[in-house]
Amino acid sequence: MALLRLTVKNIVDKKFRFLLTTLAVFLGVMFTSGVFVFTDSLRSTFGDLSGDIESGYDLAVRSEIPFGQRLQAAPVPLDVPDQVQEVDGVAAVQPRVIEFNIIPLRADGEAAQAQGPNIGVNWEDMSPDSRLFLTDDGVSRPPAGPDEFTMDVDAAAEDDFVVGERYRVQSADAGIVELELVGTFSFADPEENALVGAKLVAFDTATAVSLLNDGRGYDDVTVFLDEGADPDAVSAAVSDQLPEGLEVVSLEVLVDEQTDNFNTIVNQFQTFLLVFASVILLVSAFIIYNTFTIVIGQRIRELGLLRALGATGKQVTGTVIGEALLVGVVATVAGIAGGIGLAAFLQWLLARLDFGPEGVRLPMEPRTFVLSAVIGIGITLGSAIWPALKARRVSPMAALRDDVRLTSHDVARRPAVGGLLVAFGVAAAAIQFVIDRWELILLLSPLAAVLIYVGTSRIDPLLARFSALALGSVLLIVALVADLGTSIVLTLLGASALIIFLGVNLLSPLLARPAAQAIGRKPTAVVMGIVGAVLGAATLALLVLTVTQVAEGTPAAILLLIPTAAVGFAAYLAVDVVPAGFRVNGLMARQNAARTPRRTASTAAALMIGLALVSAAAVVAASLKATFRDTLNDSVAADWFVWTGNGDPNAAFSNQVAVDLAQLDETTEVASYRFADEAFRTTDDDKIHDSLAADLSTLERHLDPDFVELDRSLLGPTATLVHEDFASDRAMGIGSTLEVEFIDQSVETLTVAGIYTDATILGNRVIDLELWDAKFSATQDQFVSALSAEGFGEDEVRSAIDTVVVDYPQVRAQTKSEFQDDQEQQVDNFLIVINVLLALAIVIALLGVANTLALSVFERTRELGLVRAVGMTTRQMRRMVRFEGVIVSVFGGVLGVLLGVVFGLAAVAIIPDSFINQLSIPVGQLGLYVVLAAIAGLVAAYFPARRASRLNVLEAIAHE
């Protein structure tokens, strides 16, 4: 009980340290629990929506597909509803038609674009339980002919559509049609529209078949059974009436399929966010370990006295573990509460973007509580165990010495035991490749690293420092050269990064002393002066902008004073610290950082992780832009590109656009492109492949994929162009045949007419558009390119193209250079998202810098009092501590950038050539990251520096 009171007293006496340590864990738990609560909320919402989408009927008739997307399946023939209706036990049938990218145009000609999908359907006039409920406004009625349509009530209100007015609507096959809006409706609920981020328009069934399915049939036919009918018996009877290629499925199957589709998207989103949560927790672990190591080092005399008074080593360890447990419990409880708040904020944000309902319950699954507790308490205790084990080795004699320090315990050298542990570690690393499961890689790779490290430490401690880095490097090389699945390779890359981080942390103390001596010299001070001047100029510019905006009548511009003050504060700190690089306090800062290399390295390691990931993302983004730039310059002959411009690879528009563009005098030729992730299956190995579709006879004049061979005489509906890797893997050459099965279950023999080397635009396979039209129901284009006719300038061609695309507001026409700029901007925007998510990990790392400096100030209280006594001013004291923060942060920044370049190079090598085939290292951007790390270190050192400067000289000298 006495030791428990001592533990609580230590926490109460060191509130600031407890707060910083708890905050690091809190943020990680908050992010993790918030992700689970928010995605569980999405699952709940989409689960309800799945039931709404598929509701009311008992069975459904649809085309069988062996693979691929349901929307690309062959349509159900028009005579099937009549056949099904004749089956005993069938009360009613309702044919259904659905198509995406069906967009009504507002009165001003702008597209009524949804945050989610724009969907077109047929009005369910034969259903006894329709999902569309007509608005009770006295004017709305169902569509009744080819000249009418209806739309959901929320979309109509948002975009100012008026019942009785005529509007243009983009259809899948007919292009733009002008129709009368005859009514509005709500979906699934007569009181509240149940659509989530989507906008819905409905036509009568005959019009929907014509406009959305090119008159070929329905997407499915729902079946309603007589009361008391046996579903299995009716299903079997219906199956007997159907032609080959159709199937009967139950409502439960369709609801499950729809739910699985939604859950796939939610799971991908969840995984994406949890990766960043893992980074945050890893950084937090470094901070906790460092904090407890420093604290125990400062409490050696106290721990020695406890041992002298009779406390056992186990009890001393218990006090440290108890403090860590309290940190973990408080951080977990607060983190779960914060996670609920974060989930509520994300839900509110999506509702503001019309991508989900507001006020949906936030489910708290038991799994969320358990994982949060395991993460928050487990990470804290796991990080504190090693420092706690060090604490139990403090001897009673330590209380009697003034110069005692906590040293690492020398492990007894037992080569036999060490060799056995290393063998187990190597076996663990090898097993993961034999079993070939990404889950085992995440489990066995860290285990192998620990076993090999512990084993080598019993053989040679210096060798043990290199063991983790060696294992991480081996895993990285395997990821680069082994022929493994994409998920396995990416998991290996992540596991190798984690182990390399640990390896660099083990080795960085060897670098910390010389690095601190090198960084803390005059050039760093000069750079800080330049940075301070630039930030000062930016502050002045922001101030002028604020005053100008306020004077011009924009009161909200006063909020610009917040970033202005922040930039100005950073400018002051940067300029103020410059003299330290030229004077004795700068020398002392260098020596302070260098004399505790393990502490400096461990503090820098947390910052290193965040900057390594940011830098890796920058290298990948720069390489992606370089690839795209080179592709446009070397492989693209087209002058104009027409596309949706929203970055969605599945976004499409009517093929009428290409037809209309081809009729212009200002264009000589137009090419259309379509793509499917699961286009066909090769019959010899049952592998499913993606494919682009284009008019092979015109493709060469628009794109040059650098053909190795091309036989134009073989071009035709059953020809294919393939990338050289695909051809090499299958030992194919010009004239070789490839037997494939399409989504309609038909089998075709394709002839290889060309082999190319550049897969950036075409991907690995290309089939002819004529074959696509015969095999897929989706006939919308995802991309169109055009050649300018001779004698017409760019402005003339643009004006002519605009006359076509003006009816498609979501479609944009761009020149080659405009298209390049747009693509690069999308890459930059994605990089901003990545950096914002990683910024939280960097902020936590900076909390670690502040925490370490604050503990360092406490540890050096007597020393600081002595230097004040011999003449150091308070300002010089502040500069010394801040300069030490710069040294530590720059050290972490440099390590992070170097590792980031390595991981970026590895990622570029792993990513298929169809995405990235050029390497680019943004040196200037990476240098800026190091500068930003220095500024962040200055800010993190602000409060520790203030505390150091306010120490009472006499009390500091008397401090023990």
PDB file of N, CA, C and O in Angstrom, residues 28-65:
ATOM      1  N   GLY A  28      -3.415   8.418 -29.665  1.00  0.00           N
ATOM      2  CA  GLY A  28      -3.435   7.167 -30.401  1.00  0.00           C
ATOM      3  C   GLY A  28      -4.708   6.370 -30.158  1.00  0.00           C
ATOM      4  O   GLY A  28      -5.326   5.843 -31.088  1.00  0.00           O
ATOM      5  N   VAL A  29      -5.131   6.270 -28.886  1.00  0.00           N
ATOM      6  CA  VAL A  29      -6.362   5.545 -28.557  1.00  0.00           C
ATOM      7  C   VAL A  29      -7.568   6.258 -29.158  1.00  0.00           C
ATOM      8  O   VAL A  29      -8.490   5.620 -29.682  1.00  0.00           O
ATOM      9  N   MET A  30      -7.584   7.598 -29.071  1.00  0.00           N
ATOM     10  CA  MET A  30      -8.707   8.356 -29.623  1.00  0.00           C
ATOM     11  C   MET A  30      -8.860   8.090 -31.116  1.00  0.00           C
ATOM     12  O   MET A  30      -9.973   7.848 -31.606  1.00  0.00           O
ATOM     13  N   PHE A  31      -7.758   8.144 -31.849  1.00  0.00           N
ATOM     14  CA  PHE A  31      -7.819   7.935 -33.287  1.00  0.00           C
ATOM     15  C   PHE A  31      -8.287   6.520 -33.599  1.00  0.00           C
ATOM     16  O   PHE A  31      -9.152   6.311 -34.462  1.00  0.00           O
ATOM     17  N   THR A  32      -7.746   5.542 -32.871  1.00  0.00           N
ATOM     18  CA  THR A  32      -8.111   4.149 -33.139  1.00  0.00           C
ATOM     19  C   THR A  32      -9.572   3.875 -32.808  1.00  0.00           C
ATOM     20  O   THR A  32     -10.324   3.321 -33.624  1.00  0.00           O
ATOM     21  N   SER A  33     -10.003   4.251 -31.606  1.00  0.00           N
ATOM     22  CA  SER A  33     -11.393   4.000 -31.223  1.00  0.00           C
ATOM     23  C   SER A  33     -12.349   4.805 -32.085  1.00  0.00           C
ATOM     24  O   SER A  33     -13.431   4.326 -32.448  1.00  0.00           O
ATOM     25  N   GLY A  34     -11.962   6.034 -32.441  1.00  0.00           N
ATOM     26  CA  GLY A  34     -12.811   6.842 -33.315  1.00  0.00           C
ATOM     27  C   GLY A  34     -13.015   6.198 -34.667  1.00  0.00           C
ATOM     28  O   GLY A  34     -14.122   6.235 -35.223  1.00  0.00           O
ATOM     29  N   VAL A  35     -11.949   5.585 -35.213  1.00  0.00           N
ATOM     30  CA  VAL A  35     -12.061   4.901 -36.502  1.00  0.00           C
ATOM     31  C   VAL A  35     -13.058   3.750 -36.405  1.00  0.00           C
ATOM     32  O   VAL A  35     -13.926   3.575 -37.271  1.00  0.00           O
ATOM     33  N   PHE A  36     -12.955   2.957 -35.333  1.00  0.00           N
ATOM     34  CA  PHE A  36     -13.864   1.810 -35.193  1.00  0.00           C
ATOM     35  C   PHE A  36     -15.306   2.267 -34.978  1.00  0.00           C
ATOM     36  O   PHE A  36     -16.237   1.711 -35.571  1.00  0.00           O
ATOM     37  N   VAL A  37     -15.506   3.270 -34.124  1.00  0.00           N
ATOM     38  CA  VAL A  37     -16.869   3.741 -33.874  1.00  0.00           C
ATOM     39  C   VAL A  37     -17.473   4.309 -35.161  1.00  0.00           C
ATOM     40  O   VAL A  37     -18.632   4.030 -35.505  1.00  0.00           O
ATOM     41  N   PHE A  38     -16.682   5.109 -35.875  1.00  0.00           N
ATOM     42  CA  PHE A  38     -17.193   5.739 -37.089  1.00  0.00           C
ATOM     43  C   PHE A  38     -17.498   4.705 -38.166  1.00  0.00           C
ATOM     44  O   PHE A  38     -18.557   4.746 -38.805  1.00  0.00           O
ATOM     45  N   THR A  39     -16.595   3.754 -38.391  1.00  0.00           N
ATOM     46  CA  THR A  39     -16.840   2.750 -39.430  1.00  0.00           C
ATOM     47  C   THR A  39     -17.951   1.787 -39.025  1.00  0.00           C
ATOM     48  O   THR A  39     -18.700   1.306 -39.886  1.00  0.00           O
ATOM     49  N   ASP A  40     -18.090   1.511 -37.722  1.00  0.00           N
ATOM     50  CA  ASP A  40     -19.241   0.708 -37.282  1.00  0.00           C
ATOM     51  C   ASP A  40     -20.540   1.457 -37.554  1.00  0.00           C
ATOM     52  O   ASP A  40     -21.560   0.852 -37.901  1.00  0.00           O
ATOM     53  N   SER A  41     -20.504   2.786 -37.391  1.00  0.00           N
ATOM     54  CA  SER A  41     -21.676   3.596 -37.704  1.00  0.00           C
ATOM     55  C   SER A  41     -21.996   3.522 -39.194  1.00  0.00           C
ATOM     56  O   SER A  41     -23.166   3.399 -39.579  1.00  0.00           O
ATOM     57  N   LEU A  42     -20.958   3.571 -40.030  1.00  0.00           N
ATOM     58  CA  LEU A  42     -21.176   3.448 -41.471  1.00  0.00           C
ATOM     59  C   LEU A  42     -21.756   2.084 -41.822  1.00  0.00           C
ATOM     60  O   LEU A  42     -22.667   1.976 -42.650  1.00  0.00           O
ATOM     61  N   ARG A  43     -21.226   1.045 -41.182  1.00  0.00           N
ATOM     62  CA  ARG A  43     -21.752  -0.301 -41.450  1.00  0.00           C
ATOM     63  C   ARG A  43     -23.229  -0.387 -41.070  1.00  0.00           C
ATOM     64  O   ARG A  43     -24.027  -0.998 -41.779  1.00  0.00           O
ATOM     65  N   SER A  44     -23.557   0.205 -39.923  1.00  0.00           N
ATOM     66  CA  SER A  44     -24.948   0.180 -39.492  1.00  0.00           C
ATOM     67  C   SER A  44     -25.839   0.922 -40.484  1.00  0.00           C
ATOM     68  O   SER A  44     -26.902   0.436 -40.874  1.00  0.00           O
ATOM     69  N   THR A  45     -25.365   2.091 -40.918  1.00  0.00           N
ATOM     70  CA  THR A  45     -26.139   2.896 -41.870  1.00  0.00           C
ATOM     71  C   THR A  45     -26.300   2.168 -43.192  1.00  0.00           C
ATOM     72  O   THR A  45     -27.402   2.063 -43.743  1.00  0.00           O
ATOM     73  N   PHE A  46     -25.187   1.646 -43.718  1.00  0.00           N
ATOM     74  CA  PHE A  46     -25.244   0.964 -45.009  1.00  0.00           C
ATOM     75  C   PHE A  46     -25.960  -0.382 -44.905  1.00  0.00           C
ATOM     76  O   PHE A  46     -26.553  -0.849 -45.878  1.00  0.00           O
ATOM     77  N   GLY A  47     -25.889  -1.009 -43.718  1.00  0.00           N
ATOM     78  CA  GLY A  47     -26.644  -2.239 -43.538  1.00  0.00           C
ATOM     79  C   GLY A  47     -28.139  -1.990 -43.637  1.00  0.00           C
ATOM     80  O   GLY A  47     -28.877  -2.746 -44.272  1.00  0.00           O
ATOM     81  N   ASP A  48     -28.582  -0.887 -42.993  1.00  0.00           N
ATOM     82  CA  ASP A  48     -29.999  -0.521 -43.111  1.00  0.00           C
ATOM     83  C   ASP A  48     -30.348  -0.170 -44.553  1.00  0.00           C
ATOM     84  O   ASP A  48     -31.423  -0.501 -45.049  1.00  0.00           O
ATOM     85  N   LEU A  49     -29.413   0.523 -45.225  1.00  0.00           N
ATOM     86  CA  LEU A  49     -29.657   0.909 -46.611  1.00  0.00           C
ATOM     87  C   LEU A  49     -29.742  -0.329 -47.511  1.00  0.00           C
ATOM     88  O   LEU A  49     -30.554  -0.367 -48.445  1.00  0.00           O
ATOM     89  N   SER A  50     -28.920  -1.348 -47.221  1.00  0.00           N
ATOM     90  CA  SER A  50     -28.975  -2.584 -48.006  1.00  0.00           C
ATOM     91  C   SER A  50     -30.353  -3.218 -47.897  1.00  0.00           C
ATOM     92  O   SER A  50     -30.917  -3.704 -48.886  1.00  0.00           O
ATOM     93  N   GLY A  51     -30.914  -3.216 -46.673  1.00  0.00           N
ATOM     94  CA  GLY A  51     -32.255  -3.745 -46.499  1.00  0.00           C
ATOM     95  C   GLY A  51     -33.298  -2.913 -47.229  1.00  0.00           C
ATOM     96  O   GLY A  51     -34.291  -3.449 -47.732  1.00  0.00           O
ATOM     97  N   ASP A  52     -33.059  -1.575 -47.300  1.00  0.00           N
ATOM     98  CA  ASP A  52     -33.996  -0.712 -48.021  1.00  0.00           C
ATOM     99  C   ASP A  52     -33.911  -0.933 -49.532  1.00  0.00           C
ATOM    100  O   ASP A  52     -34.926  -0.927 -50.234  1.00  0.00           O
ATOM    101  N   ILE A  53     -32.684  -1.083 -50.024  1.00  0.00           N
ATOM    102  CA  ILE A  53     -32.506  -1.271 -51.462  1.00  0.00           C
ATOM    103  C   ILE A  53     -33.132  -2.583 -51.918  1.00  0.00           C
ATOM    104  O   ILE A  53     -33.809  -2.652 -52.943  1.00  0.00           O
ATOM    105  N   GLU A  54     -32.885  -3.624 -51.158  1.00  0.00           N
ATOM    106  CA  GLU A  54     -33.421  -4.939 -51.502  1.00  0.00           C
ATOM    107  C   GLU A  54     -34.513  -5.279 -50.489  1.00  0.00           C
ATOM    108  O   GLU A  54     -34.258  -5.869 -49.438  1.00  0.00           O
ATOM    109  N   SER A  55     -35.724  -4.868 -50.738  1.00  0.00           N
ATOM    110  CA  SER A  55     -36.790  -5.098 -49.768  1.00  0.00           C
ATOM    111  C   SER A  55     -38.117  -5.355 -50.475  1.00  0.00           C
ATOM    112  O   SER A  55     -38.329  -4.922 -51.609  1.00  0.00           O
ATOM    113  N   GLY A  56     -38.992  -6.057 -49.788  1.00  0.00           N
ATOM    114  CA  GLY A  56     -40.373  -6.202 -50.242  1.00  0.00           C
ATOM    115  C   GLY A  56     -40.646  -7.448 -51.058  1.00  0.00           C
ATOM    116  O   GLY A  56     -41.717  -8.035 -50.959  1.00  0.00           O
ATOM    117  N   TYR A  57     -39.718  -7.901 -51.888  1.00  0.00           N
ATOM    118  CA  TYR A  57     -39.963  -9.044 -52.764  1.00  0.00           C
ATOM    119  C   TYR A  57     -39.416 -10.320 -52.128  1.00  0.00           C
ATOM    120  O   TYR A  57     -38.837 -10.293 -51.028  1.00  0.00           O
ATOM    121  N   ASP A  58     -39.560 -11.431 -52.816  1.00  0.00           N
ATOM    122  CA  ASP A  58     -39.133 -12.718 -52.271  1.00  0.00           C
ATOM    123  C   ASP A  58     -37.982 -13.345 -53.054  1.00  0.00           C
ATOM    124  O   ASP A  58     -37.094 -13.961 -52.470  1.00  0.00           O
ATOM    125  N   LEU A  59     -38.023 -13.226 -54.376  1.00  0.00           N
ATOM    126  CA  LEU A  59     -37.001 -13.807 -55.246  1.00  0.00           C
ATOM    127  C   LEU A  59     -36.611 -12.787 -56.302  1.00  0.00           C
ATOM    128  O   LEU A  59     -37.308 -11.789 -56.518  1.00  0.00           O
ATOM    129  N   ALA A  60     -35.504 -13.048 -56.961  1.00  0.00           N
ATOM    130  CA  ALA A  60     -35.088 -12.194 -58.077  1.00  0.00           C
ATOM    131  C   ALA A  60     -34.458 -13.054 -59.158  1.00  0.00           C
ATOM    132  O   ALA A  60     -33.758 -14.029 -58.875  1.00  0.00           O
ATOM    133  N   VAL A  61     -34.726 -12.682 -60.397  1.00  0.00           N
ATOM    134  CA  VAL A  61     -34.146 -13.353 -61.562  1.00  0.00           C
ATOM    135  C   VAL A  61     -33.098 -12.411 -62.150  1.00  0.00           C
ATOM    136  O   VAL A  61     -33.364 -11.226 -62.381  1.00  0.00           O
ATOM    137  N   ARG A  62     -31.924 -12.948 -62.404  1.00  0.00           N
ATOM    138  CA  ARG A  62     -30.844 -12.115 -62.943  1.00  0.00           C
ATOM    139  C   ARG A  62     -29.895 -12.976 -63.760  1.00  0.00           C
ATOM    140  O   ARG A  62     -29.980 -14.214 -63.725  1.00  0.00           O
ATOM    141  N   SER A  63     -28.995 -12.336 -64.467  1.00  0.00           N
ATOM    142  CA  SER A  63     -28.002 -13.069 -65.260  1.00  0.00           C
ATOM    143  C   SER A  63     -26.927 -13.646 -64.352  1.00  0.00           C
ATOM    144  O   SER A  63     -26.531 -13.028 -63.361  1.00  0.00           O
ATOM    145  N   GLU A  64     -26.466 -14.835 -64.684  1.00  0.00           N
ATOM    146  CA  GLU A  64     -25.339 -15.417 -63.968  1.00  0.00           C
ATOM    147  C   GLU A  64     -24.048 -14.744 -64.440  1.00  0.00           C
ATOM    148  O   GLU A  64     -23.888 -14.446 -65.631  1.00  0.00           O
ATOM    149  N   ILE A  65     -23.157 -14.501 -63.508  1.00  0.00           N
ATOM    150  CA  ILE A  65     -21.832 -13.998 -63.888  1.00  0.00           C
ATOM    151  C   ILE A  65     -20.780 -14.808 -63.140  1.00  0.00           C
ATOM    152  O   ILE A  65     -20.915 -15.047 -61.939  1.00  0.00           O
TER     153      ILE A  65
END
